[in-house]
XYZ file of N, CA and C in Angstrom:
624
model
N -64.651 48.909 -110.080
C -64.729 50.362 -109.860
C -63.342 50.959 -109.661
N -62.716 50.423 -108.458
C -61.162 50.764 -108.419
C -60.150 50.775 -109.230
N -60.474 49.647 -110.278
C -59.120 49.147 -110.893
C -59.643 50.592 -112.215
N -60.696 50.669 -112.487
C -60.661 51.662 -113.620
C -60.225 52.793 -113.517
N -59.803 52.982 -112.198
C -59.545 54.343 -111.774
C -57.542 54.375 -111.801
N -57.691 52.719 -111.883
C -56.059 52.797 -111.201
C -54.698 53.289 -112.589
N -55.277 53.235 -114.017
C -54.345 54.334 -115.234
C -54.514 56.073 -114.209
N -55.330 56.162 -114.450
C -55.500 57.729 -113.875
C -55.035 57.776 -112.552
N -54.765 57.505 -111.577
C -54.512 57.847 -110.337
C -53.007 57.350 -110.046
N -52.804 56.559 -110.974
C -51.338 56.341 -111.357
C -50.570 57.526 -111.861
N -51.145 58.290 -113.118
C -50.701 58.976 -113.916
C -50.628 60.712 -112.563
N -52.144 61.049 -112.302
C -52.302 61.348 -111.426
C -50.881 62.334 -110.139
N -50.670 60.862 -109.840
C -49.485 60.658 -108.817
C -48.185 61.055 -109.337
N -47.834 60.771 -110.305
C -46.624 61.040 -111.236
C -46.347 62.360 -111.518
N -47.709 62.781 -111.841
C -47.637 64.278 -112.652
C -47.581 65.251 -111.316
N -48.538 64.879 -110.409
C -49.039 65.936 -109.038
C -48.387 66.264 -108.008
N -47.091 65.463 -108.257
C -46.041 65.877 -107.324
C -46.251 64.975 -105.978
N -47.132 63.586 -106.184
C -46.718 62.407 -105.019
C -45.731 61.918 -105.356
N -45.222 61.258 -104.089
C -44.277 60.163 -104.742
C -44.968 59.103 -105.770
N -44.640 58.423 -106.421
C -44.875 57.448 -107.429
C -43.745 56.387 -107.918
N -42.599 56.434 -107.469
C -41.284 55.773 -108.106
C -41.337 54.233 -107.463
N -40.517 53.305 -107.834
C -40.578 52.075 -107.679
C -40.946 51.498 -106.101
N -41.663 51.037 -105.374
C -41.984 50.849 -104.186
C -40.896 49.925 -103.639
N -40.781 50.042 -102.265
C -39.816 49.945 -101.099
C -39.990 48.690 -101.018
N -39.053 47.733 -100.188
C -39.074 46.395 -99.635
C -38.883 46.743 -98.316
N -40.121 46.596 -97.425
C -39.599 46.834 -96.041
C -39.316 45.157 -95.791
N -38.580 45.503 -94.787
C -37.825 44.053 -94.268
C -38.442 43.777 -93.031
N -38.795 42.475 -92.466
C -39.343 41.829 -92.046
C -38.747 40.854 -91.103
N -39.067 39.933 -89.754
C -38.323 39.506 -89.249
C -38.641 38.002 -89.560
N -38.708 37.085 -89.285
C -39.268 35.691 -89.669
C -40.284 35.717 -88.261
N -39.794 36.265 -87.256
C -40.630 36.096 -86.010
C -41.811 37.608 -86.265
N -41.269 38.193 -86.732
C -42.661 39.162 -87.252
C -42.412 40.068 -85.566
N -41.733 40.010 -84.825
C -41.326 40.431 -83.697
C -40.465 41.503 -83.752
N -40.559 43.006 -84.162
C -39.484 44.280 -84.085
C -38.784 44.307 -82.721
N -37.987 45.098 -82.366
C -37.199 45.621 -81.618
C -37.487 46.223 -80.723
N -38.889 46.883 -80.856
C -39.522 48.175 -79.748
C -40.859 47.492 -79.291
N -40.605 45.294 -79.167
C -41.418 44.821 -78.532
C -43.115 44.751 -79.728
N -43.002 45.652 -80.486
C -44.686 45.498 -81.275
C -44.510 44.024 -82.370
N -45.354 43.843 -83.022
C -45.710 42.781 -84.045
C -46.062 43.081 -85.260
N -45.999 42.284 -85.996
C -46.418 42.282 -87.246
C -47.983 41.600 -87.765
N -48.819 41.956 -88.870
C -49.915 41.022 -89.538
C -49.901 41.820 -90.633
N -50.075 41.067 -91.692
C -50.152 41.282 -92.822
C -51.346 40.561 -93.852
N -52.526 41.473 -93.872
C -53.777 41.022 -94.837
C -54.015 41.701 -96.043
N -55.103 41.206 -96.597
C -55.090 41.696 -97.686
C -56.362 41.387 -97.818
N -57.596 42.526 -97.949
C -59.180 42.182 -98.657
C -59.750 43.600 -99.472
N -59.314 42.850 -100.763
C -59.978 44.255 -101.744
C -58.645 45.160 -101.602
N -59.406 46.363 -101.641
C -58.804 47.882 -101.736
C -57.821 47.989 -100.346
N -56.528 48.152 -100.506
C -56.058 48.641 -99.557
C -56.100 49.841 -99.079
N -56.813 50.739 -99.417
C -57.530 52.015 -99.008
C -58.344 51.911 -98.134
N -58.855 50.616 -98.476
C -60.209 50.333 -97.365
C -59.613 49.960 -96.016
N -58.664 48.536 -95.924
C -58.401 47.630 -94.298
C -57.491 48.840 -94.180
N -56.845 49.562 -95.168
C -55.797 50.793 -94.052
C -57.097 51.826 -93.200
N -57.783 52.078 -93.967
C -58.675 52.974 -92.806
C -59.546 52.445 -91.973
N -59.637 50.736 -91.957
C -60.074 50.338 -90.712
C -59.363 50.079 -89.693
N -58.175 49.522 -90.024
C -56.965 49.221 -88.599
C -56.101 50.274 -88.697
N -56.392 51.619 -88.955
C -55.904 52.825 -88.493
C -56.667 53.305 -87.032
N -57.800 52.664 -87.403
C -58.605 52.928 -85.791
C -59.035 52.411 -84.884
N -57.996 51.108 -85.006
C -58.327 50.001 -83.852
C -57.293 50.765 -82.527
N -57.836 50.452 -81.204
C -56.482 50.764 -80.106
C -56.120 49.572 -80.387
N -54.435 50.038 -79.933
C -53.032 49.007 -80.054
C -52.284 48.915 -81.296
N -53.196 49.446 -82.658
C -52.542 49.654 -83.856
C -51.576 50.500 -83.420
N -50.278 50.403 -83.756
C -49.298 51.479 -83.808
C -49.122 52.290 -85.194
N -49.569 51.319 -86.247
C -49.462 52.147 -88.628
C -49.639 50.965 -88.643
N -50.307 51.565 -89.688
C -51.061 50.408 -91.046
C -49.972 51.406 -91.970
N -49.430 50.124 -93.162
C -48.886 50.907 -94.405
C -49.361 50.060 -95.780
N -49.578 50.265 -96.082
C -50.399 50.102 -97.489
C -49.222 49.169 -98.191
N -49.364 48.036 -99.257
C -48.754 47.815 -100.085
C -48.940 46.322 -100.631
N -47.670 45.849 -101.871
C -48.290 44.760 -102.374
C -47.398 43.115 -101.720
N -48.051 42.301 -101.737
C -47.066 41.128 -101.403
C -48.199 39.719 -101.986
N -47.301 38.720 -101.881
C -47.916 37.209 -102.489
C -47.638 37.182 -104.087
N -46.978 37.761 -104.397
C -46.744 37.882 -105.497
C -45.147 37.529 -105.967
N -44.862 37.236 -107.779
C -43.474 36.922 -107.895
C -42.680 38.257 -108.634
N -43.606 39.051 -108.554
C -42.300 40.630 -109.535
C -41.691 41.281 -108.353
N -40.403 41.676 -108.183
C -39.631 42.554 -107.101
C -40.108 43.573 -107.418
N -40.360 44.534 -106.898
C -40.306 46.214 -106.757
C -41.436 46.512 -107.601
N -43.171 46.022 -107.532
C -43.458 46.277 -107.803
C -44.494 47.616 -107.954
N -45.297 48.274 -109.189
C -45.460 49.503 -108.945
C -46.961 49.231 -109.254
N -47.682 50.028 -108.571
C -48.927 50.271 -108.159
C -49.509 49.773 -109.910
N -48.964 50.627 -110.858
C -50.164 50.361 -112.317
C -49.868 48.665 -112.745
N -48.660 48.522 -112.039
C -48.422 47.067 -112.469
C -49.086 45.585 -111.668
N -49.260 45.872 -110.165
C -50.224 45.025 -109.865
C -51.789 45.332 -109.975
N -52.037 46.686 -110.112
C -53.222 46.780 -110.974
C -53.862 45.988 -112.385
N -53.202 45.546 -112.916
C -53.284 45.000 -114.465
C -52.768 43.075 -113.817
N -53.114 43.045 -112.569
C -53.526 41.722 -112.328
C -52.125 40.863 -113.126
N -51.388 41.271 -113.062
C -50.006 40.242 -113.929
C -48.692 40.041 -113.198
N -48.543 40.760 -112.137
C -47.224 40.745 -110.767
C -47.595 39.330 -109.707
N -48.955 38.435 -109.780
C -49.059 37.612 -108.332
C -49.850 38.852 -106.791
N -49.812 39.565 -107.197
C -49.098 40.366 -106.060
C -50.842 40.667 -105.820
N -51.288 40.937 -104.200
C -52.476 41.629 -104.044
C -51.757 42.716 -103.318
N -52.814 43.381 -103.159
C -53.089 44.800 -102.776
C -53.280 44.499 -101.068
N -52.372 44.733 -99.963
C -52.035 44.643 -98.440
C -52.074 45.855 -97.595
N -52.093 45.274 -96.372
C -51.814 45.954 -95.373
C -50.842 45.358 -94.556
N -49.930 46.190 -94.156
C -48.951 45.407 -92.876
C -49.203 46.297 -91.901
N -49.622 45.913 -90.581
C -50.032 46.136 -89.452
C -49.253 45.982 -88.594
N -48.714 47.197 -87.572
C -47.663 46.739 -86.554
C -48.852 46.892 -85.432
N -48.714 46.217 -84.429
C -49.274 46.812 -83.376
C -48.616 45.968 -81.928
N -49.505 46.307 -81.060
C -48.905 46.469 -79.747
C -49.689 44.982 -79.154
N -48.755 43.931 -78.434
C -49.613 42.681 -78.789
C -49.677 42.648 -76.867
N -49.661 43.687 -76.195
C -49.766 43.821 -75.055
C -51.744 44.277 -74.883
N -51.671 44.917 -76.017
C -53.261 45.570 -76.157
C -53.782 45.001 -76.880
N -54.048 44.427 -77.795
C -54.138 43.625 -78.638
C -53.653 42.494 -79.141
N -54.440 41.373 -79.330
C -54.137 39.498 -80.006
C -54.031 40.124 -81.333
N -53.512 38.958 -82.127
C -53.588 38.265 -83.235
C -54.838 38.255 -83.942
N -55.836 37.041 -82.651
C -56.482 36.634 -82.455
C -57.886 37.419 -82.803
N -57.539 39.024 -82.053
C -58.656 40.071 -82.629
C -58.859 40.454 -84.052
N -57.256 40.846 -84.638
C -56.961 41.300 -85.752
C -57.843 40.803 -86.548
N -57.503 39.341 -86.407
C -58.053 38.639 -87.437
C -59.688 38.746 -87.385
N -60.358 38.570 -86.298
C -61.821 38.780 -86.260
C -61.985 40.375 -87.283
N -61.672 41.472 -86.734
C -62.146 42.106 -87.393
C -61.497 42.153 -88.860
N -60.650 41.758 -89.340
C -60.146 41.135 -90.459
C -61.099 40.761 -91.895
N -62.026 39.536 -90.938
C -63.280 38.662 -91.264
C -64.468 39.790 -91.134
N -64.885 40.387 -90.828
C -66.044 41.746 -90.673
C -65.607 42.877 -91.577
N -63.986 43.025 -91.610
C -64.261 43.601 -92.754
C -63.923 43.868 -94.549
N -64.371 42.777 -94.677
C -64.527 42.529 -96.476
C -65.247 40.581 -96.254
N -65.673 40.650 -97.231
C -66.216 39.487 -97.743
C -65.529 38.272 -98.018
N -65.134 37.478 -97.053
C -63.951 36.310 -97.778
C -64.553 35.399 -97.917
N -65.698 35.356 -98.717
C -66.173 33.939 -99.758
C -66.246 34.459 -101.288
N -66.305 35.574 -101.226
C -65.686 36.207 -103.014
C -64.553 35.590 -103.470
N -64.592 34.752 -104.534
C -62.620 34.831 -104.778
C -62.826 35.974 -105.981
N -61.523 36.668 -105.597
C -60.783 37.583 -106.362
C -61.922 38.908 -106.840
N -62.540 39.269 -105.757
C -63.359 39.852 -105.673
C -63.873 40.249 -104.642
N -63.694 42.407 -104.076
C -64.655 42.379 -103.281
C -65.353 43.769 -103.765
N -66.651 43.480 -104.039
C -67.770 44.636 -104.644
C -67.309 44.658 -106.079
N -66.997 45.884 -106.169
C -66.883 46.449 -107.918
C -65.385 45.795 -108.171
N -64.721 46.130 -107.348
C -63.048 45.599 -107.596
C -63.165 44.279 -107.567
N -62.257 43.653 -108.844
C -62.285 42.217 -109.291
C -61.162 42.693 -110.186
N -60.917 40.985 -109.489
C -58.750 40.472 -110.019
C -58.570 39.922 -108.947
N -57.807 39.342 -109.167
C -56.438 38.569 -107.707
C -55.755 39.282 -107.351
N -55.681 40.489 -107.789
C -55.104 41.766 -106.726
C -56.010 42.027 -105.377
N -57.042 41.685 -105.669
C -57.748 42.253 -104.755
C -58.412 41.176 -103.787
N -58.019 39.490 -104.142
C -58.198 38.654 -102.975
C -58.151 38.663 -101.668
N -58.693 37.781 -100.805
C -58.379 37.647 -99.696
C -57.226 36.771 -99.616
N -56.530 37.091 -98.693
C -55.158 36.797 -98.169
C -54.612 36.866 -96.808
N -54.249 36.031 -96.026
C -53.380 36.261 -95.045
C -51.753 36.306 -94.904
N -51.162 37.035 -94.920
C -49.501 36.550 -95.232
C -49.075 36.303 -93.722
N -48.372 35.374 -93.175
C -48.049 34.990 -92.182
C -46.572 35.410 -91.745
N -45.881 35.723 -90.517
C -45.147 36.243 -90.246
C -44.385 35.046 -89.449
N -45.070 33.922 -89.278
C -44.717 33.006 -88.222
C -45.693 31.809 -88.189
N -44.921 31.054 -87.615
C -45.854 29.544 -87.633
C -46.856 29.347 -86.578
N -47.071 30.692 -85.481
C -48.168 30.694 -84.904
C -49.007 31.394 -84.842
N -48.670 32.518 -85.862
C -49.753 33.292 -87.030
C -50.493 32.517 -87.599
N -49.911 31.661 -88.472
C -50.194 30.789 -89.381
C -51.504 29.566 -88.749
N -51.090 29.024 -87.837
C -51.630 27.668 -86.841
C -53.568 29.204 -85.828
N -53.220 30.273 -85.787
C -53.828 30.731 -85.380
C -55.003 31.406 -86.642
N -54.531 31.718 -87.652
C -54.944 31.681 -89.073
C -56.076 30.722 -89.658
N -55.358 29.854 -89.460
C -56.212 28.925 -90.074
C -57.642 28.218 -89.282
N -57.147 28.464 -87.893
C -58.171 27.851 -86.769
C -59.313 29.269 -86.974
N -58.991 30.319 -87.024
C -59.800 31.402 -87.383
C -60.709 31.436 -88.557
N -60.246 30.625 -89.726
C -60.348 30.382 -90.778
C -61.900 29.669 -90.835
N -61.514 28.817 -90.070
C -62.532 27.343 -89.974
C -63.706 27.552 -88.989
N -63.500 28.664 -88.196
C -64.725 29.092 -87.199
C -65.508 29.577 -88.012
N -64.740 31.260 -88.913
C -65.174 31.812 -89.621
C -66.209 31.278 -90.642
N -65.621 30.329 -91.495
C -66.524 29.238 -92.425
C -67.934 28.942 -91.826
N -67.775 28.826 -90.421
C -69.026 27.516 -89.520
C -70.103 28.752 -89.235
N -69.746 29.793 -89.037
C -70.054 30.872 -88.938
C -71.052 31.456 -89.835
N -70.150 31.593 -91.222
C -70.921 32.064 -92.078
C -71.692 31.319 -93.144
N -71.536 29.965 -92.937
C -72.514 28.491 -93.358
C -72.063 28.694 -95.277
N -70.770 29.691 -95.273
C -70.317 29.390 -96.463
C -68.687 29.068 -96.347
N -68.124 28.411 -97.570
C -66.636 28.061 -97.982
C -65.856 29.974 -97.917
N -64.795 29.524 -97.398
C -64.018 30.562 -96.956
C -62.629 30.422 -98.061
N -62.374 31.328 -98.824
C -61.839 31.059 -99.984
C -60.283 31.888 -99.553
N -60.182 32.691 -99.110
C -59.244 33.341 -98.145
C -57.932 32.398 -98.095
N -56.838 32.970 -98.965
C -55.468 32.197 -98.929
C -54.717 32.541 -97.516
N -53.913 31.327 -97.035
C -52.901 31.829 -95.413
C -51.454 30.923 -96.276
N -51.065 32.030 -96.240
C -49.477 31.497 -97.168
C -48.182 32.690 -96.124
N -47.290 32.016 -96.377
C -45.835 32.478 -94.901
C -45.932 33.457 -96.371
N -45.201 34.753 -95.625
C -44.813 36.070 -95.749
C -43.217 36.318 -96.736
N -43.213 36.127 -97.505
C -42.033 36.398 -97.753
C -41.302 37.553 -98.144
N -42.084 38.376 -99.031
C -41.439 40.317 -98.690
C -42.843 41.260 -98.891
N -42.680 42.360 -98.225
C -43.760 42.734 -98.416
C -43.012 44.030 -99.055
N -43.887 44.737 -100.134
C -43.147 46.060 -100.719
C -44.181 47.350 -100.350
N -43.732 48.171 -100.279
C -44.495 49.434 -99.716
C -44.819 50.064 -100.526
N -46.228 49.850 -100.619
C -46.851 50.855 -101.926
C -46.416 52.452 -102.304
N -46.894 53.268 -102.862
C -46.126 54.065 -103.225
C -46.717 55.298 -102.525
N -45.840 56.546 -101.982
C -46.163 57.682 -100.854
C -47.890 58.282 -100.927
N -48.061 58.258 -102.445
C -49.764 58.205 -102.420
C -50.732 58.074 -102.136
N -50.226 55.818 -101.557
C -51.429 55.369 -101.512
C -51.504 54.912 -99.816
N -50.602 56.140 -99.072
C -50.808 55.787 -97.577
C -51.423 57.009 -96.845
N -52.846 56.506 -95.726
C -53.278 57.108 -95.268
C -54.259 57.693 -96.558
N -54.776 57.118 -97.729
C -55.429 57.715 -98.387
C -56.859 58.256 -98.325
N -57.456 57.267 -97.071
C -58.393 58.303 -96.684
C -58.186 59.178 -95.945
N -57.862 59.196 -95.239
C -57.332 61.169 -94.130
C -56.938 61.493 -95.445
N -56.322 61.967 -96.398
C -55.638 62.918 -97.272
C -57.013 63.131 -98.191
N -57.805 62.280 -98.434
C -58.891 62.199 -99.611
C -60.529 61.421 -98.938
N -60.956 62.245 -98.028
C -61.611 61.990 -97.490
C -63.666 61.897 -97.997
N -63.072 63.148 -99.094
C -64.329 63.339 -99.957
C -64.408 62.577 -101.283
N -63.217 62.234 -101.829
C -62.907 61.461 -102.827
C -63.892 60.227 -103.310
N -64.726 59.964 -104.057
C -65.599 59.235 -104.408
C -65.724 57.640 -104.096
N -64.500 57.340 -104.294
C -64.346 56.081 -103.838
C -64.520 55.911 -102.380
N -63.683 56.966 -101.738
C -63.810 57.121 -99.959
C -65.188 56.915 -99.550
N -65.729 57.864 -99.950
C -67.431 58.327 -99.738
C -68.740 57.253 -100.436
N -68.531 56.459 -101.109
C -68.900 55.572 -101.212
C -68.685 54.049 -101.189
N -67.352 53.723 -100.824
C -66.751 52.499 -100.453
C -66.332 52.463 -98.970
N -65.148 53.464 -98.733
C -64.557 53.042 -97.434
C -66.223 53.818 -96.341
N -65.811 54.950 -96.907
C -67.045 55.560 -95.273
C -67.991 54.544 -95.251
N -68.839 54.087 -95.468
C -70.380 52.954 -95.141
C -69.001 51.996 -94.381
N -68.418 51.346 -94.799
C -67.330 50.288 -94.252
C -67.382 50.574 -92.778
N -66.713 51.946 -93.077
C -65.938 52.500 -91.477
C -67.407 52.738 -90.871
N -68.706 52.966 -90.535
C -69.532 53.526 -90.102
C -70.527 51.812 -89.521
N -69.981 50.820 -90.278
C -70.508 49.658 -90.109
C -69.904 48.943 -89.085
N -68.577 49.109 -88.693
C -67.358 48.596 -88.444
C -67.736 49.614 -86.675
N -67.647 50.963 -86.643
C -67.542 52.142 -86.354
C -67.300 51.219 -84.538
N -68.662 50.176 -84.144
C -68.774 49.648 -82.722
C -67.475 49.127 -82.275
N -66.577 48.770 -83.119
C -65.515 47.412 -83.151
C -64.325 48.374 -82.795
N -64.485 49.481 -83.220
C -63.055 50.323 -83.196
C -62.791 51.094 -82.090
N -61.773 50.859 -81.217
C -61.818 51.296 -80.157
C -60.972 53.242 -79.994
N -60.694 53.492 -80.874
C -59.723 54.754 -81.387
C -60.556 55.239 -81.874
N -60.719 56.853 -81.675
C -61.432 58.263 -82.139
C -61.065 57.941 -83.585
């Protein structure tokens, strides 16, 4: 459903006066640890339209920013990991406040929301853009990842297909595709993909 949309909303962006130009490399620490004390996580399930408007409304999120990583093209641009040929899925990097929030949570609601026994597939959207993924920031991301991983599995009495691979750059999707539900709230995809999501989710989220 998404990816057919993604020529047009590309083009879209270009013409309509969003940004659209080559996406950013935000930089990253190896400890995933900033300066002003918050943290890093970085997932990836399906549409990044979707996990940005769920951990926009967790408390302790400080921004969710949309974008692509796990992949081998530098600077890549939204129509190009669309067409499934960059490595690259479709992310979220999550700062938040690890005084109010674990890891440990993230990841639960992580697992609640999208399907990680699909490979390369969640609903209508299909490709390895749109896998499950964990990118790790640290080796006790990683060690906490995977133990999450294996509950999750026992849990859901199915194979958990969900990649946990270390972090190596993450690029910032393009000014468009952040916060795209607040900006496009009626938008078809919103209203029939993310809203049921967010309304399912709705108990878990501790933020208006």
């Amino acid at each position: 459903m998404k990816k057919a949309l993604c020529h047009l909303l590309f083009l879209s962006a270009l013409f309509g006066g969003a940004a659209s130009g080559p996406a950013q490399i935000m930089k990253t620490s190896d400890s995933g640890i900033k300066t002003n004390r918050t943290e890093q996580a970085t997932f990836g399930g399906g549409c990044f339209w979707c996990l940005e408007a769920i951990f926009e409304g967790v408390d302790g999120v400080k921004s969710v920013t949309s974008g692509y990583a796990g992949g081998q093209k530098e600077n890549p641009s939204y129509e190009e990991v669309c067409s499934g040929g960059t490595g690259h899925a479709e992310v979220v990097q999550i700062e938040y406040d690890p005084q109010k929030l674990s890891y440990d949570k993230l990841l639960n609601l992580f697992w609640q929301a999208h399907d990680p026994t699909t490979l390369n597939r969640q609903g209508a959207d299909a490709g390895t853009q749109y896998r499950s993924i964990i990118l790790c920031h640290s080796e006790a991301q990683k060690q906490t990842a995977e133990k999450s991983k294996r509950e999750t599995a026992a849990t859901l009495g199915a194979p958990v297909v969900t990649e946990i691979v270390p972090l190596t750059r993450f690029y910032k999707a393009e000014d468009f595709h952040q916060d795209y539900f607040r900006k496009n709230p009626h938008a078809r995809y919103c209203t029939f993909v993310i809203r049921p999501k967010l309304e399912k989710l709705k108990p878990k989220l501790a933020k208006p």
